[in-house]
Short mmCIF file of C-alpha atoms in Angstrom, two decimals:
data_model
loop_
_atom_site.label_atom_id
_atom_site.label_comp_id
_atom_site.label_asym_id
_atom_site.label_seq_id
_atom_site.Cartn_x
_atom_site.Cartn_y
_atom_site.Cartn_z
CA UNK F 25 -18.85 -18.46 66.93
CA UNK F 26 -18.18 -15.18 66.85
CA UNK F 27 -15.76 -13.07 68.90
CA UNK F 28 -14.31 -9.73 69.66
CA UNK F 29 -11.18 -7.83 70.85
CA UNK F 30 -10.51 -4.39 71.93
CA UNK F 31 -8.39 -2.80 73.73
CA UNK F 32 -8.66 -0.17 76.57
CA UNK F 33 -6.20 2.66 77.01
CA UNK F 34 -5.44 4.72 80.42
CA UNK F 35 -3.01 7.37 81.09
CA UNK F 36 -3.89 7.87 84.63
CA UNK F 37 -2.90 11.61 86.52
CA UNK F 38 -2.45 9.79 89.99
CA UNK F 39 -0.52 6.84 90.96
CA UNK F 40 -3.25 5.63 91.93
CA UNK F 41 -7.08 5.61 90.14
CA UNK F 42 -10.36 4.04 89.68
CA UNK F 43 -12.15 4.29 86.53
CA UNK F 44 -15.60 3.28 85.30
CA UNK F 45 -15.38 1.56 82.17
CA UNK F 46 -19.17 0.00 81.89
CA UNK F 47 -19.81 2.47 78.90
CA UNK F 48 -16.74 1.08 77.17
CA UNK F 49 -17.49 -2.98 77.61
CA UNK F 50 -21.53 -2.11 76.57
CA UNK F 51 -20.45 -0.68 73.59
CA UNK F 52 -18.04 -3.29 72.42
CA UNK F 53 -20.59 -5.74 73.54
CA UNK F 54 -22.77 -3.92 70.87
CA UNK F 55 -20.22 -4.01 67.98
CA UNK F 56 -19.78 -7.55 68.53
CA UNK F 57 -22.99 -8.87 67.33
CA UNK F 58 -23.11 -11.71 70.18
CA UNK F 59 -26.42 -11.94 71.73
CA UNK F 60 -25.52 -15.11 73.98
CA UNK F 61 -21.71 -15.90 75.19
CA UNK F 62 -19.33 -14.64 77.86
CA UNK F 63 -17.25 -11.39 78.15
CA UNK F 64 -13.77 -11.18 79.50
CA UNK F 65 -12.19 -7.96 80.89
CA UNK F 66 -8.84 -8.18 82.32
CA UNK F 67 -5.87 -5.56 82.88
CA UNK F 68 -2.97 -6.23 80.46
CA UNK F 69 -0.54 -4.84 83.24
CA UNK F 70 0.42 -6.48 86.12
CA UNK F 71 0.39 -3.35 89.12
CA UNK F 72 -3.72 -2.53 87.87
CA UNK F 73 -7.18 -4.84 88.07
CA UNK F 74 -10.35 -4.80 86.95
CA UNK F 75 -13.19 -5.07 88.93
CA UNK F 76 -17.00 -4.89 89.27
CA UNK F 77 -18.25 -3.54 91.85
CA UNK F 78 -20.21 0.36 93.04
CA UNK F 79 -19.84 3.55 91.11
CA UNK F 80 -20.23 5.34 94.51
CA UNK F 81 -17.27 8.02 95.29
CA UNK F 82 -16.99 6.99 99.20
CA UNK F 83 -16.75 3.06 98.59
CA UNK F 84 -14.55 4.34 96.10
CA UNK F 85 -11.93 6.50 98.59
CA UNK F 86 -13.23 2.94 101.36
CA UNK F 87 -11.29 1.14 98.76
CA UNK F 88 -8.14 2.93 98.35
CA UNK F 89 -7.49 3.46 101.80
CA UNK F 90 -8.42 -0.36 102.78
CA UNK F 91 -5.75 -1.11 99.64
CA UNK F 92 -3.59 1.15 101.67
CA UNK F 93 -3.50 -0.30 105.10
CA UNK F 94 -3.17 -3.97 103.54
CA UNK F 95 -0.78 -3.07 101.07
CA UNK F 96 1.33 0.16 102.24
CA UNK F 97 3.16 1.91 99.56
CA UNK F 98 5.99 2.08 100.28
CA UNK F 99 9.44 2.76 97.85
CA UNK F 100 12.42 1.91 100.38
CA UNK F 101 14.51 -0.87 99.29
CA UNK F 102 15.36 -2.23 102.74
CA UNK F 103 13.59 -4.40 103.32
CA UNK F 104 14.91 -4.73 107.33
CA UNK F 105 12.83 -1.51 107.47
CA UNK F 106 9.63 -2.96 106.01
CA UNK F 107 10.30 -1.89 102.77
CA UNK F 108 9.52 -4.76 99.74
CA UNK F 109 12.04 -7.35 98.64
CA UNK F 110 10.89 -6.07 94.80
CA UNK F 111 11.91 -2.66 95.48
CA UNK F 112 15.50 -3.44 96.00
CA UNK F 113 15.40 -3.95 91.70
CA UNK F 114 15.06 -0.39 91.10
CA UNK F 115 11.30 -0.22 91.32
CA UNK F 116 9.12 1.60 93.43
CA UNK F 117 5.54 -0.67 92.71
CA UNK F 118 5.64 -3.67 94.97
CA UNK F 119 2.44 -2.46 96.81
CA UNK F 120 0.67 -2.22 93.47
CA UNK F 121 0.96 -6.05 92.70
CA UNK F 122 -0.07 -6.69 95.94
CA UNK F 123 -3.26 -4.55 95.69
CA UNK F 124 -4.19 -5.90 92.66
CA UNK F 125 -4.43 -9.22 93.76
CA UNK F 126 -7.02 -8.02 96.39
CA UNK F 127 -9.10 -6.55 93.63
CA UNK F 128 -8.13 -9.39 91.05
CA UNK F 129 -7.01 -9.05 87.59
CA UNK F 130 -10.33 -10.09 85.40
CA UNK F 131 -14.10 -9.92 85.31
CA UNK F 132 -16.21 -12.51 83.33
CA UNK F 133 -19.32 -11.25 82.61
CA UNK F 134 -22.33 -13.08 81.22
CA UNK F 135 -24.13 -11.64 77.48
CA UNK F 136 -27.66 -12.29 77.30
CA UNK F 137 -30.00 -11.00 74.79
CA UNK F 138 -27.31 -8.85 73.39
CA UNK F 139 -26.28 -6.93 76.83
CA UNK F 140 -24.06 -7.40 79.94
CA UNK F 141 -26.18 -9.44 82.22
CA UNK F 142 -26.05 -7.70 85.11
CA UNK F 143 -27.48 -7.45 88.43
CA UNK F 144 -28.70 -3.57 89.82
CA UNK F 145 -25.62 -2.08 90.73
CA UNK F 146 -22.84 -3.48 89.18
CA UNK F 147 -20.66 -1.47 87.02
CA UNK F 148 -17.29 -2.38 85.94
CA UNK F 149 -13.44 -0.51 87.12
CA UNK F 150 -9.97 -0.33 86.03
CA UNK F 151 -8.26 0.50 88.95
CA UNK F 152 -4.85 1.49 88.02
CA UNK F 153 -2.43 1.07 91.34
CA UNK F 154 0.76 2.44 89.13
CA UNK F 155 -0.20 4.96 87.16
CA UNK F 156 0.93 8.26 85.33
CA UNK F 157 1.90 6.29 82.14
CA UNK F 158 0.14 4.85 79.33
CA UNK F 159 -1.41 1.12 80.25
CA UNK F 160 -4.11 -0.77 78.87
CA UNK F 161 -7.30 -3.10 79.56
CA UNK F 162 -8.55 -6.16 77.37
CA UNK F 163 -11.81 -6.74 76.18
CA UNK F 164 -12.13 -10.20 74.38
CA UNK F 165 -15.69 -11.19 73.77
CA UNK F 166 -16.48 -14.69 72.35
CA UNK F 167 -20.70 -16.30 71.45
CA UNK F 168 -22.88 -16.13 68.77
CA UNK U 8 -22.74 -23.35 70.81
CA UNK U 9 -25.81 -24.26 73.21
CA UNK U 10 -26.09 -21.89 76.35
CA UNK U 11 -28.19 -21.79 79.37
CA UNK U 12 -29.23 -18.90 81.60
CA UNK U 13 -30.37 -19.47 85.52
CA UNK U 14 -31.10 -17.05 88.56
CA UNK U 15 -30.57 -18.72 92.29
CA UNK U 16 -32.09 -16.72 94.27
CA UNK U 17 -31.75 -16.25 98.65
CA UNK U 18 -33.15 -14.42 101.01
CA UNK U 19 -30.43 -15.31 104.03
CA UNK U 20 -31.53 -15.05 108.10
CA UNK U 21 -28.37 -13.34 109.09
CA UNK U 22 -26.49 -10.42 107.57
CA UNK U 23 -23.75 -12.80 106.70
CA UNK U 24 -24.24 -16.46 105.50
CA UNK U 25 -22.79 -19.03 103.04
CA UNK U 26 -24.39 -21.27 101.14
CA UNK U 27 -23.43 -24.01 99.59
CA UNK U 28 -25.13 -23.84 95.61
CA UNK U 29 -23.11 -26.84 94.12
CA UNK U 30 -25.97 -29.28 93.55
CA UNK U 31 -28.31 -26.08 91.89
CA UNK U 32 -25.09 -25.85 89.42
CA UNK U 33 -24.72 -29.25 88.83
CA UNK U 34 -28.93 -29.12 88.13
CA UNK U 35 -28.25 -26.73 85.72
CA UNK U 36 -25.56 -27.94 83.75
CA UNK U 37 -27.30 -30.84 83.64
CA UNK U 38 -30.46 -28.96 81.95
CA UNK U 39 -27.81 -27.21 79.51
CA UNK U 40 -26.65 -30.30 77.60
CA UNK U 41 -23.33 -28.61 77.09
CA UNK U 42 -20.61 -31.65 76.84
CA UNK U 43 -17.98 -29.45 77.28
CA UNK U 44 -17.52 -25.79 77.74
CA UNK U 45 -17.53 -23.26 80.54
CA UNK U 46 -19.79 -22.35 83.50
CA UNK U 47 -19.56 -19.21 85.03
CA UNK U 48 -21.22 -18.94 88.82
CA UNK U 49 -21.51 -14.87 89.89
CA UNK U 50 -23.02 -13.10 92.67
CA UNK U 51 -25.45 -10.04 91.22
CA UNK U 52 -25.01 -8.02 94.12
CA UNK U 53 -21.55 -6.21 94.66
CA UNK U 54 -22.22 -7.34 98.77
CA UNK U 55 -21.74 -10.68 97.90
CA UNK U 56 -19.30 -13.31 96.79
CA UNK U 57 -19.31 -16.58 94.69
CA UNK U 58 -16.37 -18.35 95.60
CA UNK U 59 -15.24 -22.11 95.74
CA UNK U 60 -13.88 -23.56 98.23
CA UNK U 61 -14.42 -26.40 101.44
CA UNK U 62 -17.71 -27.86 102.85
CA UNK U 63 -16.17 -27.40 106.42
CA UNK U 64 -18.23 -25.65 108.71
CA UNK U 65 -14.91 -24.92 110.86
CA UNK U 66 -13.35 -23.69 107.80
CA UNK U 67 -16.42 -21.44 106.87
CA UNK U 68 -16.51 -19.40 110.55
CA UNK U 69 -12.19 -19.37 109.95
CA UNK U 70 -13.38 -17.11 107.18
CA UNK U 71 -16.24 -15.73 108.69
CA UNK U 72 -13.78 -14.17 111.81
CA UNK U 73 -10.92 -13.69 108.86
CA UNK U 74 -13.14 -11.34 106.84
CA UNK U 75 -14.35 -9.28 109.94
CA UNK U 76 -10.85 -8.54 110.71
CA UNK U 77 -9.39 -7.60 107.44
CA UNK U 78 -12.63 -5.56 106.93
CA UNK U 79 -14.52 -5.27 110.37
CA UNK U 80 -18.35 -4.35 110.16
CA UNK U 81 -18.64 -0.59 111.19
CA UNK U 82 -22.01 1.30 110.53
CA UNK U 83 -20.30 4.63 111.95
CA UNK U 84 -20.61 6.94 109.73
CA UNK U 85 -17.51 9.29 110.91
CA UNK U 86 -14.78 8.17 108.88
CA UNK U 87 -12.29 9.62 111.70
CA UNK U 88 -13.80 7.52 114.08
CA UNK U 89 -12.67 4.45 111.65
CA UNK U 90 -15.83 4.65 110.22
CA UNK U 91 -16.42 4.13 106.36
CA UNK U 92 -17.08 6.97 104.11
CA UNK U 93 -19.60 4.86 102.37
CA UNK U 94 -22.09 4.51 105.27
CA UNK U 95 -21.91 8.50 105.10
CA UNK U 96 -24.30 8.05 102.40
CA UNK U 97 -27.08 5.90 104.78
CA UNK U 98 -25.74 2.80 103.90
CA UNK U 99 -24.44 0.85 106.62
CA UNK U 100 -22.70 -1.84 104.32
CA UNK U 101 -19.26 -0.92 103.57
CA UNK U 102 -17.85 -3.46 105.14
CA UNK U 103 -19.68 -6.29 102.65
CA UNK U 104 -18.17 -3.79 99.65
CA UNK U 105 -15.01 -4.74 100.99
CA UNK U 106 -15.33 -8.67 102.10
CA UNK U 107 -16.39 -9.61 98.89
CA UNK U 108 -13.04 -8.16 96.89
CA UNK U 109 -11.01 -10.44 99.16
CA UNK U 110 -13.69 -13.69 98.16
CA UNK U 111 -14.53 -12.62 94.83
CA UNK U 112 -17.24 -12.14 92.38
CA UNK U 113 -17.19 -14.59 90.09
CA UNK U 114 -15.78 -18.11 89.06
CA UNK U 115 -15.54 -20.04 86.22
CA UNK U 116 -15.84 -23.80 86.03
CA UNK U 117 -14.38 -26.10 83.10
CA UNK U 118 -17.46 -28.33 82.04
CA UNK U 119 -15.79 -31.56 80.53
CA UNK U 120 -18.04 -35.02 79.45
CA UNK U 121 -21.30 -33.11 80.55
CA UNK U 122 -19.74 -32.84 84.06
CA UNK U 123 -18.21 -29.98 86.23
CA UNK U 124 -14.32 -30.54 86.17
CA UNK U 125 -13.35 -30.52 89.75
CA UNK U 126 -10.65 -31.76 91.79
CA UNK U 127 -11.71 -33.84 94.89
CA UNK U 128 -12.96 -31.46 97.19
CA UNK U 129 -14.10 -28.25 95.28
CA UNK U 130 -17.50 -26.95 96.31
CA UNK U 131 -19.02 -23.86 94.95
CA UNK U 132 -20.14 -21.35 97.50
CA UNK U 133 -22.66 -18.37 98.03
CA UNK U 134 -21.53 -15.80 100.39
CA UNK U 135 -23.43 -13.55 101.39
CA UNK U 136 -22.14 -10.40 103.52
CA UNK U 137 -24.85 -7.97 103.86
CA UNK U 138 -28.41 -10.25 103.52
CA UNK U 139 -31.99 -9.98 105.36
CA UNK U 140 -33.48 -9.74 101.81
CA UNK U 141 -33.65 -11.21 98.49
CA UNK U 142 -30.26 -11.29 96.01
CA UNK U 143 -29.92 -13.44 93.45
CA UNK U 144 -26.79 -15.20 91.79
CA UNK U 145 -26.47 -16.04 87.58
CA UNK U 146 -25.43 -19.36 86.72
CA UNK U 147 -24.11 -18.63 82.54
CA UNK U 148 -23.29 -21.91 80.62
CA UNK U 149 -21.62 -22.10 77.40
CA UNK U 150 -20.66 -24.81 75.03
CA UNK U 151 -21.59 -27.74 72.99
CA UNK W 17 -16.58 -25.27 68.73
CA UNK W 18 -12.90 -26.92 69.51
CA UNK W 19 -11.87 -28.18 73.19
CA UNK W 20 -8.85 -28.96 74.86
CA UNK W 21 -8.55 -30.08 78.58
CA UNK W 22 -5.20 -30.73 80.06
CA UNK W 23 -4.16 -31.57 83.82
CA UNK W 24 -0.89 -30.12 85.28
CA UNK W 25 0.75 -32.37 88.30
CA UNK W 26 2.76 -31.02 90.53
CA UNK W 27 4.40 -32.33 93.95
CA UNK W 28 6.03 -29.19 95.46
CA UNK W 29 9.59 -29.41 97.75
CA UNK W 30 8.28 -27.18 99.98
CA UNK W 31 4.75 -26.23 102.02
CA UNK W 32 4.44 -23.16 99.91
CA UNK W 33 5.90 -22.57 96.28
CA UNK W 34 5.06 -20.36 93.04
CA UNK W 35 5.53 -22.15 89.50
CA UNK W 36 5.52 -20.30 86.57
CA UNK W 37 3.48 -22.36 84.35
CA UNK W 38 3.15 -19.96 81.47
CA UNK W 39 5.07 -22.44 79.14
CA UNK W 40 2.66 -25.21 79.92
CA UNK W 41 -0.26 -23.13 79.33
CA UNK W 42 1.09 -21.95 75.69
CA UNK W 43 2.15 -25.61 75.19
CA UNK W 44 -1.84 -26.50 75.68
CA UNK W 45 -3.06 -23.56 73.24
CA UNK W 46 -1.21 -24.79 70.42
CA UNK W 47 -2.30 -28.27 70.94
CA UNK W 48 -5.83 -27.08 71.02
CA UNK W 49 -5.51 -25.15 67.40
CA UNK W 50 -7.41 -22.75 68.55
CA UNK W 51 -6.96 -19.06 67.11
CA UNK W 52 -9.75 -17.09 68.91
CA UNK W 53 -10.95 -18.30 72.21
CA UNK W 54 -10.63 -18.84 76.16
CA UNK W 55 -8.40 -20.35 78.32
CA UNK W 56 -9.11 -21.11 81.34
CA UNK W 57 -6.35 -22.12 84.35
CA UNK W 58 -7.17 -23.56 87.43
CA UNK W 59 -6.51 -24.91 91.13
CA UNK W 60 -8.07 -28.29 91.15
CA UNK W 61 -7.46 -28.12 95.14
CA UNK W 62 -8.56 -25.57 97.64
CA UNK W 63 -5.22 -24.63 99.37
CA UNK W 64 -3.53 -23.22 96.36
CA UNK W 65 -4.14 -20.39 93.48
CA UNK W 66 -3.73 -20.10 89.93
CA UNK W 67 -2.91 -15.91 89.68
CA UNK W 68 -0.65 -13.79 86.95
CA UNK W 69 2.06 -11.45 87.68
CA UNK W 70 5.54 -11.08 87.33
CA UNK W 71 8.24 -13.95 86.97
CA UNK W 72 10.73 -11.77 89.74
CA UNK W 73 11.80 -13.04 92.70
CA UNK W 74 12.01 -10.45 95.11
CA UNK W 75 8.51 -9.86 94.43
CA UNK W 76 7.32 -14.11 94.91
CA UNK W 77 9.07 -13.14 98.32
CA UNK W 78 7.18 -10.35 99.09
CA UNK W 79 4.11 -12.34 98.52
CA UNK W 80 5.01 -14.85 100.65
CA UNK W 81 5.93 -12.73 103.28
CA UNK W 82 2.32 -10.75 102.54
CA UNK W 83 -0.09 -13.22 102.62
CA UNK W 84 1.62 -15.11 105.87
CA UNK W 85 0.96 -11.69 108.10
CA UNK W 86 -2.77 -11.69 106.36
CA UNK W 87 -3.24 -15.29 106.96
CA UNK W 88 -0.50 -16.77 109.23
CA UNK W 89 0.07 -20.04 109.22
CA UNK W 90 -0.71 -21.57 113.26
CA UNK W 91 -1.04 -25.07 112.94
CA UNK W 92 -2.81 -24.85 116.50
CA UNK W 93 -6.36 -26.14 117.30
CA UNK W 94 -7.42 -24.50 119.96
CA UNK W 95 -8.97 -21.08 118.07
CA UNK W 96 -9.12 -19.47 122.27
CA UNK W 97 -4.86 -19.13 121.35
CA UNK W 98 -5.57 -17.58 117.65
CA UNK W 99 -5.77 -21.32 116.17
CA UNK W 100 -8.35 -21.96 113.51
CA UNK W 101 -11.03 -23.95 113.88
CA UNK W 102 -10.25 -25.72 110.85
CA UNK W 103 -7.17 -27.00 112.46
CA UNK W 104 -9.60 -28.44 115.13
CA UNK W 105 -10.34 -31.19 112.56
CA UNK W 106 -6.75 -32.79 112.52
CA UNK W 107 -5.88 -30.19 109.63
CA UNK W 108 -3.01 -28.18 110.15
CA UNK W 109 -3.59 -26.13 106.62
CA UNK W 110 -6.69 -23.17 107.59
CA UNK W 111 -4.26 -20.91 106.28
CA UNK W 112 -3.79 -21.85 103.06
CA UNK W 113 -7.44 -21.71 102.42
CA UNK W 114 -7.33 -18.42 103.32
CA UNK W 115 -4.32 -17.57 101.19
CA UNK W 116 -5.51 -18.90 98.34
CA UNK W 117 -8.44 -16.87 98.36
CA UNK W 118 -6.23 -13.93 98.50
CA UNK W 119 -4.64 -14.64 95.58
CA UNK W 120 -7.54 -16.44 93.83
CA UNK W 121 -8.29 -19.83 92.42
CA UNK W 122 -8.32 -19.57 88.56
CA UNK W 123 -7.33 -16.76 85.52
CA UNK W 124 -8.88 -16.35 82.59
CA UNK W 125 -6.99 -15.65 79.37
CA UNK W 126 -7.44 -14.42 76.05
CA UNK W 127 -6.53 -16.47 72.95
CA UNK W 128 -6.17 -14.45 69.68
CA UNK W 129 -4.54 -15.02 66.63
CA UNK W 130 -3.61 -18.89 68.36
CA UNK W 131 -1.81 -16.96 71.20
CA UNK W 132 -2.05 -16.17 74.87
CA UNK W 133 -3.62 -12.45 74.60
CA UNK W 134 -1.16 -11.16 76.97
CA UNK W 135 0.20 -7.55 78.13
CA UNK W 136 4.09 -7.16 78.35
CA UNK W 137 4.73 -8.44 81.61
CA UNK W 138 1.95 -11.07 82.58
CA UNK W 139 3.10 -14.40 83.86
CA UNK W 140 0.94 -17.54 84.63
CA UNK W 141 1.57 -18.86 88.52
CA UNK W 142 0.34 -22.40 90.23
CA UNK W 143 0.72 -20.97 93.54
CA UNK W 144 1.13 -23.90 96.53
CA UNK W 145 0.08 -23.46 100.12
CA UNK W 146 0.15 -26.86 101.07
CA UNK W 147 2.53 -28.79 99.12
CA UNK W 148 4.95 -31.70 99.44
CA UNK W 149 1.78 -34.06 98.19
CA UNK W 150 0.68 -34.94 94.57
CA UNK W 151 -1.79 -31.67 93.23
CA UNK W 152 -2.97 -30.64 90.21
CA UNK W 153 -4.31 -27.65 88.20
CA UNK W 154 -6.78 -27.89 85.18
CA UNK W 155 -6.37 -26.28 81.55
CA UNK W 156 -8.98 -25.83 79.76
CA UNK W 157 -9.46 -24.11 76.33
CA UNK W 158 -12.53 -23.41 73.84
CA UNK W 159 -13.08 -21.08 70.88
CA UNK W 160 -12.43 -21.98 66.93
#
């Protein structure tokens, strides 16, 4: 068996982002050597997700303000005013583990002949709901 | 490690459907010969879900109505109107972009004593949220 | 290839609960002997999730709260007052298929060096939505 591990780093400018990372998991893929096994991607944070789905700029802003409505920011600590029980510890993220469990946290992605098996348009995101510091993906790649 | 490789394919009447592709998983882990290992089940299109969960046909138009309301079908293409910035582009499908975050892309199946591992009543389920034409699903099996 | 496949029990207090199951899961790796691998974590029932995020109360509260305004719990049957059809069925749980969706039915994990691959925060949940009965959630591990 072989197997592979890299890591991903992001330093996002917003708060919140969505980046395309297919040209990062290909190339690992490549330095792996594994023509047939399974390929995990997964945030390493617990306010981002990864996710596969279009590299198209209007799903893209769809997506954030869908995230929005179901998952309001929103940095009060009372939460009598709507504001998020997790907030009242000093932080300001609550929404951001709540958005990432819409998106999820991993991707598992079939290898096949020595590439990401993938269907026409799928392309793989790290959408970072908590930016503006340094954060990082997982790439763990196990086959022969 | 042995490994199998298998497209499902569907062409569904309606734009939204769900099919039930437990039996064409069990076939092919079955064919694979893998005693134990891992099965992953994913939807190639990023307007579609794989996702496991009851045969219950009330349970599956609870979901149906569910999913229309957290992300309601809208072909407008004037995002003040409500409308989607993605069906700016032509597309008339942002609404499937979104359904299938909330049911997911992918899952992953223990395969234990040549069988899939599941509790009592885990099924594994196609959905389908913007069909009329033909999408296909990968069944990936690794193991021994 | 090495294997390891281990069943978690629970029997909740309470209709809906979080575990932190992060000690089990290790407990499993280092049974397995595995050093570079995945680990797989399951649901083996349809009304509850397997998801990672933070050990921190205020926040388990805020996901409670969360997912019971997406997917209140209405124990009705007649779906003309907002029931689910579901319900129709002598069920009184549609909602907690719909939760679990939300939050997802399995993770996938990392195993390097004989070790959860984790980031600095990331916590492993058994998340109930119908408890007070006898459920359980598979483990299962492969790599070398």
């Amino acid at each position: 068996m072989k197997h592979l591990r890299k890591e991903l780093w992001f330093n996002t400018p917003h708060r919140r982002d969505y980046i395309n990372i297919t040209p990062d998991v290909e190339k690992a893929v490549a330095e792996s050597g594994v023509r047939e096994g399974l390929c995990l991607v997964n945030a390493m944070h617990i306010t981002a997700s990864v996710y596969i789905n279009d590299a198209e700029s209007g799903l893209i802003a769809d997506y954030d303000d869908w995230l929005e409505k179901l998952a309001p920011f929103n940095p009060g600590s009372d939460p009598a005013k709507s504001g998020y029980r997790h907030n009242r510890s000093g932080e300001d993220n609550a929404d951001a583990h709540l958005k990432r469990q819409i998106m999820g946290r991993q991707v598992v992605i079939a290898i096949t002949d020595g590439q990401l098996d993938f269907g026409p348009w799928e392309q793989i995101y790290y959408a970072e709901f908590d930016g503006r510091r340094r954060k990082r993906a997982l790439i763990k790649i196990i086959g022969e």
